[in-house]
Amino acid sequence: MDTWRQVFAINENKFPDDFLFGTATASYQVEGAWNTNGKGENIWDRYTHQYPDKILDKSNGDVACDSYNKLEEDVRLLKNMNVDFYRFSVSWSRILPKGFAYQVNADGIRYYNNLIDLLISNGITPMVTMFHWDTPQNLEYFGGFTNSLIVNWFEEYARILFDNFGDRVKFWITFNEPKQTCAEGYGIGTKAPGYKLFGIADYMCIHNVLKSHARVYHLYNNTYKETQQGKIGITNDAVWSEPKTQSVEDVEAAERGLLFTFGLYTDPIYHYNGDYPQVVKEFVSARSKLEGFSYSRLPKFTPEEITYIKGTYDFFGLNHYTTTLVNNVDPFPIGDPSQIKDARIRTSFSPSWPKTASSWFKVVPWGFTKVLKWIKNRYGDIDIYVTENGYSDHECLNDQERINYYKQYLSALLDAIYDHKVNVKGYAAWSFLDNFEWNDGYVNRFGLYHVNFSDPQRTRTPKASLYYFKNIIKNRKLIKL
Ligand code: GBH
């Protein structure tokens, strides 16, 4: 059967009655006000200012969508969309300018209090991400997520968030996509802080992210949950890994690829054995030995740590955009370590997959169904919230391609619910607004609302997709082609 064909019957079932619709953003991508009213510098401020060439249009998030100053308007637009929830992230250095808890910025507390109160008074549930890549610069001087002390620093920060906002926030996400923080920030070095020590520093980082997540899960569970009655989890992103051929080697490589790019971050939390996937431990250890290391580059958890991290979730947060083909490769020649060399895979795209504006991103709706099924098979019947999914184009208001993407991906999500009984409880469209798309600056757009970045007012205009998405929320089903 040719699963690569982009031919779809749109799933006409209704979204379950308790299914929640929302939309998402992240602090650095929308807030702006980078040095206003006491906010401290973070690694994305530093990175974009110091290396403008690393950003496609040499831009930065200094002003971005100016959401810091446009909070009333943003909530009005969200209300107009009829979303059940809004997923946003808190800027650590707006709350703690130095990163550490000894100095709390009252204006940061005020800003998020206003946002949360306005959302609630408009009937929109806040879903709050504690960390979406914007580490306080002060902490990066001391290794950021490669320093194991960050577990304490992150706990202190989280405690301040629970103390100040936990009476009204019932939905917490500790980290957004640790893979990007670790593999892109410290491994391949394409994202802030831009360090390149692939196969080493990225593993140091994930070890500490997982411990930080678990520490904060336990803090909430032991100290706040009983009174505040919320849920807490983490969001990871999966690129579905499809075998390039049906050979045994490629089928195994695709599964291994998924375990290296996703299971590495999720198994320690959701797998019934905890810890990193066995195949990842074996491959990194074997390769490390070949390279002359006397220990594995992948740090080891103690049995106590495995138990401490295992089960630290109330739900499964998933970001999903795309799929790659994966094939097996012979061992790479010895040289600098890298996670790709550890995994012994090569990834590619099928030329038949429709493109988007982003180089890493092709349209493959069935990959969404497969990844949802895979999560259920591996980790059991967990409530899944899709915390991001969306499409990138260049600037455009009549965005029919985005509409098509949402239709096909939401149909694939309904297939997972109806054909495979996967418990998907909610869905957030990425993104509410066109925003600072990291290395792609303002060139590639993901918003349901267009933002004019050359206008000092940062005027927001609904795109065709906004009306389409609103209709889905209203009808609770996909409109036929
Ligand atoms: C999400 O990450 C982010 O959470 C969100 O902030 C972002 O705006 C959104 O997606 C859209 O990008 O080295 O060129 O191959 C999505 C995850 C982003 C992971 C791109 C892989 C590869 C970039 N992916 N990244 S490249």
Short mmCIF file of C-alpha atoms and ligand atoms in Angstrom, two decimals:
data_model
loop_
_atom_site.label_atom_id
_atom_site.label_comp_id
_atom_site.label_asym_id
_atom_site.label_seq_id
_atom_site.Cartn_x
_atom_site.Cartn_y
_atom_site.Cartn_z
CA MET A 1 0.00 0.00 0.00
CA ASP A 2 1.33 3.42 -0.90
CA THR A 3 1.01 5.34 2.34
CA TRP A 4 2.85 8.31 0.84
CA ARG A 5 -0.02 9.44 -1.28
CA GLN A 6 -1.56 12.67 -0.09
CA VAL A 7 -5.08 11.44 -0.65
CA PHE A 8 -7.48 11.85 2.22
CA ALA A 9 -11.00 11.31 3.17
CA ILE A 10 -11.64 13.95 5.78
CA ASN A 11 -12.82 12.42 9.04
CA GLU A 12 -16.35 13.68 9.61
CA ASN A 13 -16.71 12.59 13.23
CA LYS A 14 -17.30 15.17 15.93
CA PHE A 15 -14.62 16.18 18.36
CA PRO A 16 -15.52 14.66 21.74
CA ASP A 17 -17.64 16.91 23.98
CA ASP A 18 -14.84 17.50 26.46
CA PHE A 19 -12.20 18.16 23.75
CA LEU A 20 -10.54 21.55 24.25
CA PHE A 21 -9.42 23.92 21.51
CA GLY A 22 -6.75 26.52 22.02
CA THR A 23 -3.89 28.37 20.48
CA ALA A 24 -0.28 28.88 21.57
CA THR A 25 2.60 31.34 21.70
CA ALA A 26 5.90 31.72 23.55
CA SER A 27 7.26 34.70 25.48
CA TYR A 28 10.32 35.50 23.39
CA GLN A 29 8.41 35.09 20.15
CA VAL A 30 5.61 37.55 20.96
CA GLU A 31 6.23 39.74 24.01
CA GLY A 32 8.92 42.18 22.94
CA ALA A 33 9.69 44.72 25.71
CA TRP A 34 12.99 42.91 26.02
CA ASN A 35 14.52 45.36 28.50
CA THR A 36 11.43 47.13 29.79
CA ASN A 37 10.46 47.62 33.44
CA GLY A 38 13.12 45.45 35.00
CA LYS A 39 13.21 42.46 32.67
CA GLY A 40 16.66 40.84 32.64
CA GLU A 41 18.56 39.69 29.58
CA ASN A 42 18.02 36.13 28.37
CA ILE A 43 19.98 33.94 25.96
CA TRP A 44 17.79 34.85 22.98
CA ASP A 45 18.31 38.57 23.61
CA ARG A 46 22.03 37.91 23.74
CA TYR A 47 22.15 35.57 20.75
CA THR A 48 20.13 37.76 18.37
CA HIS A 49 22.01 40.92 19.38
CA GLN A 50 25.41 39.31 19.18
CA TYR A 51 24.90 37.19 16.05
CA PRO A 52 22.26 38.87 13.86
CA ASP A 53 23.58 36.87 10.92
CA LYS A 54 22.21 33.69 12.45
CA ILE A 55 18.69 35.02 11.90
CA LEU A 56 17.35 34.90 8.34
CA ASP A 57 16.31 38.58 8.25
CA LYS A 58 18.81 39.64 10.96
CA SER A 59 15.88 40.46 13.21
CA ASN A 60 15.25 39.82 16.91
CA GLY A 61 12.49 39.72 19.50
CA ASP A 62 13.14 43.20 20.93
CA VAL A 63 9.62 44.28 19.97
CA ALA A 64 8.20 41.16 18.29
CA CYS A 65 4.38 41.37 18.38
CA ASP A 66 4.60 43.82 21.29
CA SER A 67 2.25 41.55 23.23
CA TYR A 68 3.68 42.97 26.46
CA ASN A 69 1.92 46.24 25.63
CA LYS A 70 -1.02 44.80 23.73
CA LEU A 71 -2.42 42.43 26.26
CA GLU A 72 -6.00 43.76 26.18
CA GLU A 73 -6.12 43.57 22.40
CA ASP A 74 -4.65 40.07 22.34
CA VAL A 75 -7.20 38.76 24.81
CA ARG A 76 -9.96 40.39 22.75
CA LEU A 77 -8.70 38.56 19.66
CA LEU A 78 -8.52 35.28 21.57
CA LYS A 79 -12.06 35.80 22.79
CA ASN A 80 -13.13 36.46 19.22
CA MET A 81 -11.65 33.07 18.27
CA ASN A 82 -13.74 31.32 20.93
CA VAL A 83 -10.80 29.28 22.16
CA ASP A 84 -11.17 27.25 25.35
CA PHE A 85 -7.58 27.83 26.37
CA TYR A 86 -4.54 29.96 25.60
CA ARG A 87 -1.09 28.46 25.94
CA PHE A 88 1.58 31.06 26.63
CA SER A 89 4.98 30.92 28.28
CA VAL A 90 6.46 32.94 31.11
CA SER A 91 9.74 34.71 30.50
CA TRP A 92 11.99 33.57 33.35
CA SER A 93 14.10 36.72 33.17
CA ARG A 94 11.02 38.96 33.29
CA ILE A 95 10.17 37.37 36.65
CA LEU A 96 13.74 36.87 37.86
CA PRO A 97 16.02 39.34 36.03
CA LYS A 98 19.17 37.65 37.36
CA GLY A 99 17.80 34.14 37.01
CA PHE A 100 18.03 33.55 40.74
CA ALA A 101 15.15 33.97 43.18
CA TYR A 102 16.76 36.65 45.34
CA GLN A 103 15.45 39.41 43.09
CA VAL A 104 11.84 39.23 41.92
CA ASN A 105 10.70 41.77 39.35
CA ALA A 106 7.33 43.09 40.54
CA ASP A 107 6.45 44.28 37.05
CA GLY A 108 6.83 40.74 35.70
CA ILE A 109 4.44 39.42 38.33
CA ARG A 110 2.04 42.27 37.53
CA TYR A 111 2.16 41.56 33.78
CA TYR A 112 1.35 37.85 34.02
CA ASN A 113 -1.26 38.50 36.73
CA ASN A 114 -3.03 40.86 34.35
CA LEU A 115 -2.83 38.40 31.48
CA ILE A 116 -4.14 35.52 33.59
CA ASP A 117 -6.96 37.61 35.10
CA LEU A 118 -8.04 38.96 31.72
CA LEU A 119 -8.08 35.49 30.19
CA ILE A 120 -10.14 34.08 33.03
CA SER A 121 -12.62 36.94 33.03
CA ASN A 122 -13.10 36.23 29.31
CA GLY A 123 -13.71 32.54 29.92
CA ILE A 124 -10.34 31.40 28.53
CA THR A 125 -8.29 28.88 30.51
CA PRO A 126 -4.60 29.79 30.84
CA MET A 127 -2.17 26.96 30.02
CA VAL A 128 1.23 28.11 31.21
CA THR A 129 4.62 26.94 29.97
CA MET A 130 7.35 27.76 32.48
CA PHE A 131 10.21 27.55 30.03
CA HIS A 132 10.17 28.03 26.27
CA TRP A 133 13.92 28.30 25.54
CA ASP A 134 14.66 31.75 27.05
CA THR A 135 17.16 30.96 29.81
CA PRO A 136 18.25 34.00 31.85
CA GLN A 137 21.65 35.03 30.48
CA ASN A 138 23.06 35.14 34.00
CA LEU A 139 22.48 31.38 34.37
CA GLU A 140 24.01 30.64 30.98
CA TYR A 141 27.31 32.15 32.14
CA PHE A 142 27.43 29.20 34.52
CA GLY A 143 26.54 26.52 32.01
CA GLY A 144 22.77 26.89 31.82
CA PHE A 145 21.25 23.46 31.40
CA THR A 146 24.63 21.74 31.37
CA ASN A 147 25.10 22.67 35.03
CA SER A 148 23.30 20.21 37.29
CA LEU A 149 22.63 23.02 39.80
CA ILE A 150 19.98 24.30 37.40
CA VAL A 151 17.68 21.77 39.03
CA ASN A 152 17.68 24.05 42.11
CA TRP A 153 17.48 27.26 40.10
CA PHE A 154 14.50 25.99 38.13
CA GLU A 155 12.76 24.80 41.29
CA GLU A 156 13.13 28.24 42.88
CA TYR A 157 11.65 29.86 39.79
CA ALA A 158 8.76 27.38 39.67
CA ARG A 159 7.97 27.98 43.34
CA ILE A 160 7.55 31.68 42.60
CA LEU A 161 5.20 30.86 39.73
CA PHE A 162 3.07 28.53 41.88
CA ASP A 163 2.99 31.05 44.76
CA ASN A 164 1.95 33.94 42.55
CA PHE A 165 -0.20 32.35 39.85
CA GLY A 166 -1.13 28.87 41.05
CA ASP A 167 -4.41 30.01 42.61
CA ARG A 168 -5.68 30.64 39.04
CA VAL A 169 -3.44 28.56 36.75
CA LYS A 170 -4.57 24.93 36.66
CA PHE A 171 -2.50 23.77 33.74
CA TRP A 172 1.28 23.84 33.95
CA ILE A 173 3.92 22.73 31.43
CA THR A 174 7.44 22.71 32.84
CA PHE A 175 9.42 22.65 29.56
CA ASN A 176 8.65 23.18 25.92
CA GLU A 177 10.60 20.81 23.67
CA PRO A 178 13.76 19.98 25.61
CA LYS A 179 15.18 18.59 22.38
CA GLN A 180 15.54 22.08 20.94
CA THR A 181 17.11 23.50 24.10
CA CYS A 182 19.54 20.61 24.26
CA ALA A 183 20.27 19.37 20.73
CA GLU A 184 20.01 22.71 18.95
CA GLY A 185 21.26 24.93 21.78
CA TYR A 186 24.25 22.85 22.93
CA GLY A 187 24.60 20.16 20.24
CA ILE A 188 24.44 21.51 16.72
CA GLY A 189 24.50 25.05 18.05
CA THR A 190 21.93 26.57 15.71
CA LYS A 191 19.84 28.02 18.53
CA ALA A 192 20.80 30.06 21.58
CA PRO A 193 23.17 29.81 23.35
CA GLY A 194 24.74 28.46 20.15
CA TYR A 195 27.29 26.05 21.58
CA LYS A 196 28.43 23.08 19.52
CA LEU A 197 29.29 19.95 21.41
CA PHE A 198 27.01 17.43 19.76
CA GLY A 199 26.72 14.04 21.38
CA ILE A 200 28.14 15.45 24.62
CA ALA A 201 26.63 18.71 25.86
CA ASP A 202 23.16 17.86 24.50
CA TYR A 203 23.19 14.70 26.65
CA MET A 204 24.38 16.67 29.68
CA CYS A 205 21.52 19.07 29.06
CA ILE A 206 18.73 16.53 28.73
CA HIS A 207 19.89 14.82 31.92
CA ASN A 208 19.42 18.08 33.81
CA VAL A 209 16.18 19.05 32.08
CA LEU A 210 14.63 15.74 33.08
CA LYS A 211 15.78 16.14 36.68
CA SER A 212 14.52 19.73 36.77
CA HIS A 213 11.17 18.67 35.40
CA ALA A 214 10.84 15.89 37.96
CA ARG A 215 11.87 18.17 40.83
CA VAL A 216 9.18 20.67 39.92
CA TYR A 217 6.57 17.97 39.36
CA HIS A 218 7.26 16.70 42.90
CA LEU A 219 7.27 20.21 44.31
CA TYR A 220 3.82 20.80 42.87
CA ASN A 221 2.55 17.41 43.87
CA ASN A 222 3.81 17.61 47.45
CA THR A 223 3.19 21.26 48.23
CA TYR A 224 0.62 22.83 45.94
CA LYS A 225 -1.59 20.27 44.27
CA GLU A 226 -3.93 19.65 47.16
CA THR A 227 -4.84 23.31 47.52
CA GLN A 228 -4.39 24.48 43.92
CA GLN A 229 -5.88 21.41 42.22
CA GLY A 230 -4.09 21.79 38.90
CA LYS A 231 -2.33 19.50 36.45
CA ILE A 232 1.35 19.53 35.56
CA GLY A 233 3.28 17.96 32.70
CA ILE A 234 5.90 18.60 30.03
CA THR A 235 5.74 19.10 26.26
CA ASN A 236 7.94 17.17 23.85
CA ASP A 237 7.99 17.32 20.09
CA ALA A 238 7.92 14.32 17.82
CA VAL A 239 8.85 14.17 14.18
CA TRP A 240 7.32 10.90 12.97
CA SER A 241 10.01 8.55 11.73
CA GLU A 242 8.91 6.47 8.73
CA PRO A 243 11.16 3.68 7.41
CA LYS A 244 12.55 4.65 4.01
CA THR A 245 12.23 1.07 2.79
CA GLN A 246 10.60 -1.96 4.33
CA SER A 247 13.97 -3.68 4.87
CA VAL A 248 14.51 -4.98 8.40
CA GLU A 249 17.45 -2.56 8.79
CA ASP A 250 15.41 0.50 7.84
CA VAL A 251 12.39 -0.50 9.89
CA GLU A 252 14.68 -0.87 12.90
CA ALA A 253 16.48 2.37 12.08
CA ALA A 254 13.19 4.28 11.96
CA GLU A 255 12.18 3.00 15.39
CA ARG A 256 15.69 3.75 16.70
CA GLY A 257 15.49 7.22 15.16
CA LEU A 258 12.28 7.92 17.03
CA LEU A 259 13.80 6.65 20.26
CA PHE A 260 16.84 8.92 19.80
CA THR A 261 14.85 12.03 18.84
CA PHE A 262 11.79 11.53 21.05
CA GLY A 263 12.08 8.50 23.38
CA LEU A 264 15.31 9.90 24.83
CA TYR A 265 13.22 12.75 26.25
CA THR A 266 10.00 10.85 26.98
CA ASP A 267 10.91 7.31 28.13
CA PRO A 268 12.39 8.43 31.48
CA ILE A 269 9.04 10.06 32.32
CA TYR A 270 6.41 7.82 30.72
CA HIS A 271 7.90 4.39 30.16
CA TYR A 272 7.02 1.81 32.82
CA ASN A 273 10.72 1.05 33.29
CA GLY A 274 11.72 4.71 33.28
CA ASP A 275 15.28 5.60 32.17
CA TYR A 276 16.54 6.24 28.65
CA PRO A 277 15.59 3.75 25.93
CA GLN A 278 17.74 0.61 26.00
CA VAL A 279 18.81 0.98 22.36
CA VAL A 280 19.93 4.57 22.95
CA LYS A 281 22.00 3.54 25.96
CA GLU A 282 23.58 0.69 24.00
CA PHE A 283 24.38 2.65 20.86
CA VAL A 284 25.85 5.67 22.68
CA SER A 285 27.88 3.47 24.95
CA ALA A 286 29.28 1.35 22.10
CA ARG A 287 30.14 4.39 20.03
CA SER A 288 31.73 6.20 22.99
CA LYS A 289 33.99 3.21 23.51
CA LEU A 290 35.05 3.22 19.85
CA GLU A 291 35.88 6.90 20.18
CA GLY A 292 38.18 6.22 23.12
CA PHE A 293 35.92 7.33 25.96
CA SER A 294 36.15 5.19 29.09
CA TYR A 295 32.50 5.94 29.91
CA SER A 296 29.37 6.56 27.88
CA ARG A 297 28.74 10.14 26.74
CA LEU A 298 25.14 9.60 27.80
CA PRO A 299 25.08 10.20 31.57
CA LYS A 300 23.61 7.45 33.73
CA PHE A 301 20.72 7.84 36.12
CA THR A 302 20.98 6.16 39.51
CA PRO A 303 18.14 3.75 40.36
CA GLU A 304 16.79 6.41 42.76
CA GLU A 305 16.78 9.00 39.98
CA ILE A 306 15.01 6.63 37.60
CA THR A 307 12.24 6.16 40.15
CA TYR A 308 12.14 9.87 40.96
CA ILE A 309 11.63 10.85 37.30
CA LYS A 310 9.32 8.03 36.28
CA GLY A 311 5.63 8.91 36.32
CA THR A 312 6.07 12.67 36.75
CA TYR A 313 3.14 13.69 34.59
CA ASP A 314 -0.58 14.36 34.70
CA PHE A 315 -0.86 14.34 30.90
CA PHE A 316 1.26 14.00 27.77
CA GLY A 317 2.11 17.31 26.03
CA LEU A 318 2.89 16.80 22.34
CA ASN A 319 4.04 19.21 19.66
CA HIS A 320 3.85 17.76 16.20
CA TYR A 321 4.49 19.26 12.79
CA THR A 322 6.04 16.82 10.38
CA THR A 323 7.53 13.46 9.35
CA THR A 324 10.85 12.24 7.94
CA LEU A 325 11.98 9.10 6.19
CA VAL A 326 14.71 7.26 8.04
CA ASN A 327 17.21 4.75 6.80
CA ASN A 328 19.93 2.72 8.43
CA VAL A 329 23.57 3.62 7.76
CA ASP A 330 26.84 1.81 8.39
CA PRO A 331 28.89 3.11 11.31
CA PHE A 332 30.28 6.56 10.53
CA PRO A 333 34.08 6.97 10.49
CA ILE A 334 35.49 7.98 13.85
CA GLY A 335 35.75 11.73 14.36
CA ASP A 336 33.87 14.26 16.45
CA PRO A 337 31.00 12.62 18.32
CA SER A 338 27.44 13.35 17.28
CA GLN A 339 24.00 12.10 18.15
CA ILE A 340 23.35 11.23 14.51
CA LYS A 341 26.48 9.08 14.46
CA ASP A 342 25.31 7.45 17.68
CA ALA A 343 21.92 6.70 16.15
CA ARG A 344 23.35 5.53 12.81
CA ILE A 345 20.50 6.96 10.82
CA ARG A 346 19.99 9.23 7.85
CA THR A 347 16.82 11.26 7.40
CA SER A 348 15.22 12.53 4.20
CA PHE A 349 11.90 13.64 2.77
CA SER A 350 9.82 12.10 0.07
CA PRO A 351 9.77 14.47 -2.94
CA SER A 352 6.01 13.89 -3.10
CA TRP A 353 5.37 15.60 0.24
CA PRO A 354 4.05 19.17 -0.07
CA LYS A 355 6.49 21.83 1.12
CA THR A 356 5.98 24.63 3.63
CA ALA A 357 8.01 27.81 4.05
CA SER A 358 10.29 26.05 6.59
CA SER A 359 13.07 23.84 5.26
CA TRP A 360 12.54 21.18 7.96
CA PHE A 361 8.82 20.91 7.45
CA LYS A 362 6.77 18.95 4.86
CA VAL A 363 3.06 18.19 5.01
CA VAL A 364 2.45 14.53 5.97
CA PRO A 365 -0.85 14.25 7.87
CA TRP A 366 -0.81 10.48 8.36
CA GLY A 367 2.41 10.83 10.38
CA PHE A 368 0.30 12.55 13.04
CA THR A 369 -1.99 9.51 13.41
CA LYS A 370 1.04 7.23 13.57
CA VAL A 371 2.84 9.21 16.24
CA LEU A 372 -0.29 9.36 18.41
CA LYS A 373 -0.74 5.60 18.07
CA TRP A 374 2.94 5.05 18.88
CA ILE A 375 2.64 7.07 22.10
CA LYS A 376 -0.35 5.03 23.23
CA ASN A 377 1.34 1.74 22.37
CA ARG A 378 4.54 2.61 24.18
CA TYR A 379 3.29 4.51 27.21
CA GLY A 380 -0.30 3.44 27.67
CA ASP A 381 -3.58 5.24 27.73
CA ILE A 382 -2.47 8.71 28.83
CA ASP A 383 -4.44 11.92 28.25
CA ILE A 384 -2.66 13.67 25.39
CA TYR A 385 -2.79 17.39 24.78
CA VAL A 386 -1.46 18.52 21.44
CA THR A 387 0.19 21.71 22.60
CA GLU A 388 1.36 22.81 19.11
CA ASN A 389 0.54 22.04 15.50
CA GLY A 390 0.46 24.46 12.60
CA TYR A 391 1.75 25.49 9.19
CA SER A 392 4.33 27.98 7.90
CA ASP A 393 4.06 30.15 4.82
CA HIS A 394 5.42 33.48 3.72
CA GLU A 395 3.30 36.50 4.45
CA CYS A 396 -0.23 35.85 3.24
CA LEU A 397 -3.82 36.65 4.31
CA ASN A 398 -5.78 34.29 2.10
CA ASP A 399 -3.90 31.30 3.46
CA GLN A 400 -5.65 28.36 1.81
CA GLU A 401 -2.61 26.11 2.28
CA ARG A 402 -2.79 26.62 6.03
CA ILE A 403 -6.49 25.80 6.00
CA ASN A 404 -5.71 22.66 4.09
CA TYR A 405 -3.02 21.73 6.61
CA TYR A 406 -5.34 22.17 9.60
CA LYS A 407 -8.08 20.22 7.88
CA GLN A 408 -5.83 17.27 7.09
CA TYR A 409 -3.95 17.21 10.39
CA LEU A 410 -7.10 17.55 12.48
CA SER A 411 -8.63 14.79 10.41
CA ALA A 412 -5.59 12.64 11.18
CA LEU A 413 -6.09 13.47 14.87
CA LEU A 414 -9.73 12.36 14.66
CA ASP A 415 -8.54 9.13 13.03
CA ALA A 416 -6.34 8.54 16.08
CA ILE A 417 -9.30 9.15 18.41
CA TYR A 418 -11.91 7.17 16.49
CA ASP A 419 -9.92 4.40 14.77
CA HIS A 420 -7.27 3.80 17.42
CA LYS A 421 -8.89 5.02 20.64
CA VAL A 422 -6.07 7.39 21.48
CA ASN A 423 -7.07 9.74 24.27
CA VAL A 424 -6.43 13.15 22.74
CA LYS A 425 -8.02 15.73 25.01
CA GLY A 426 -7.06 19.03 23.47
CA TYR A 427 -5.36 20.81 20.63
CA ALA A 428 -3.54 24.13 20.37
CA ALA A 429 -2.94 25.72 16.99
CA TRP A 430 0.52 27.17 16.53
CA SER A 431 0.28 30.02 16.38
CA PHE A 432 -2.15 32.66 17.57
CA LEU A 433 -0.10 35.41 15.89
CA ASP A 434 2.64 35.63 13.30
CA ASN A 435 5.70 35.94 15.51
CA PHE A 436 9.49 35.75 15.80
CA GLU A 437 10.17 32.35 14.25
CA TRP A 438 13.63 31.88 15.83
CA ASN A 439 16.28 31.44 13.12
CA ASP A 440 13.70 32.23 10.45
CA GLY A 441 13.01 35.65 11.95
CA TYR A 442 9.80 37.20 10.63
CA VAL A 443 10.17 35.56 7.21
CA ASN A 444 8.24 32.38 7.93
CA ARG A 445 4.78 32.90 9.37
CA PHE A 446 2.71 30.51 11.49
CA GLY A 447 -0.07 32.83 12.73
CA LEU A 448 -3.84 32.65 12.44
CA TYR A 449 -3.67 36.42 12.77
CA HIS A 450 -1.29 38.27 10.49
CA VAL A 451 1.00 40.79 12.17
CA ASN A 452 2.48 43.73 10.30
CA PHE A 453 6.01 43.97 11.68
CA SER A 454 6.89 47.15 9.80
CA ASP A 455 4.00 48.97 11.46
CA PRO A 456 4.92 50.37 14.90
CA GLN A 457 1.39 49.42 16.01
CA ARG A 458 2.05 45.79 15.06
CA THR A 459 -1.44 45.68 13.57
CA ARG A 460 -3.13 42.27 13.74
CA THR A 461 -5.39 41.12 10.86
CA PRO A 462 -7.34 37.86 10.75
CA LYS A 463 -6.28 35.43 8.04
CA ALA A 464 -8.69 33.15 6.18
CA SER A 465 -7.45 30.32 8.44
CA LEU A 466 -8.65 32.21 11.52
CA TYR A 467 -12.24 32.04 10.26
CA TYR A 468 -11.77 28.40 9.35
CA PHE A 469 -10.44 27.52 12.80
CA LYS A 470 -13.24 29.47 14.49
CA ASN A 471 -15.75 27.43 12.51
CA ILE A 472 -14.20 24.17 13.63
CA ILE A 473 -14.49 25.31 17.24
CA LYS A 474 -18.11 26.27 16.68
CA ASN A 475 -19.21 23.16 14.72
CA ARG A 476 -16.89 20.78 16.57
CA LYS A 477 -16.25 18.99 13.31
CA LEU A 478 -14.28 19.53 10.12
CA ILE A 479 -16.05 21.16 7.28
CA LYS A 480 -16.12 19.11 4.12
CA LEU A 481 -13.90 20.07 1.19
C1 GBH B 1 8.13 24.55 17.68
O1 GBH B 1 9.24 23.74 17.43
C2 GBH B 1 8.43 25.59 18.74
O2 GBH B 1 7.98 25.14 20.00
C3 GBH B 1 7.88 26.95 18.43
O3 GBH B 1 8.45 27.89 19.28
C4 GBH B 1 8.14 27.26 16.98
O4 GBH B 1 7.79 28.57 16.64
C5 GBH B 1 7.36 26.28 16.15
O5 GBH B 1 7.72 24.98 16.46
C6 GBH B 1 7.57 26.44 14.65
O6 GBH B 1 8.90 26.20 14.31
O7 GBH B 1 17.79 23.00 12.02
O8 GBH B 1 16.47 24.17 10.35
O9 GBH B 1 16.27 21.78 10.60
C7 GBH B 1 9.11 22.90 16.32
C8 GBH B 1 10.22 21.91 16.28
C9 GBH B 1 11.59 23.33 14.82
C10 GBH B 1 12.26 21.17 15.55
C11 GBH B 1 12.68 23.29 13.74
C12 GBH B 1 13.29 21.11 14.50
C13 GBH B 1 14.73 22.16 13.04
C14 GBH B 1 15.28 23.40 12.44
N1 GBH B 1 11.15 22.00 15.19
N2 GBH B 1 13.77 22.40 14.11
S1 GBH B 1 16.56 23.07 11.27
#
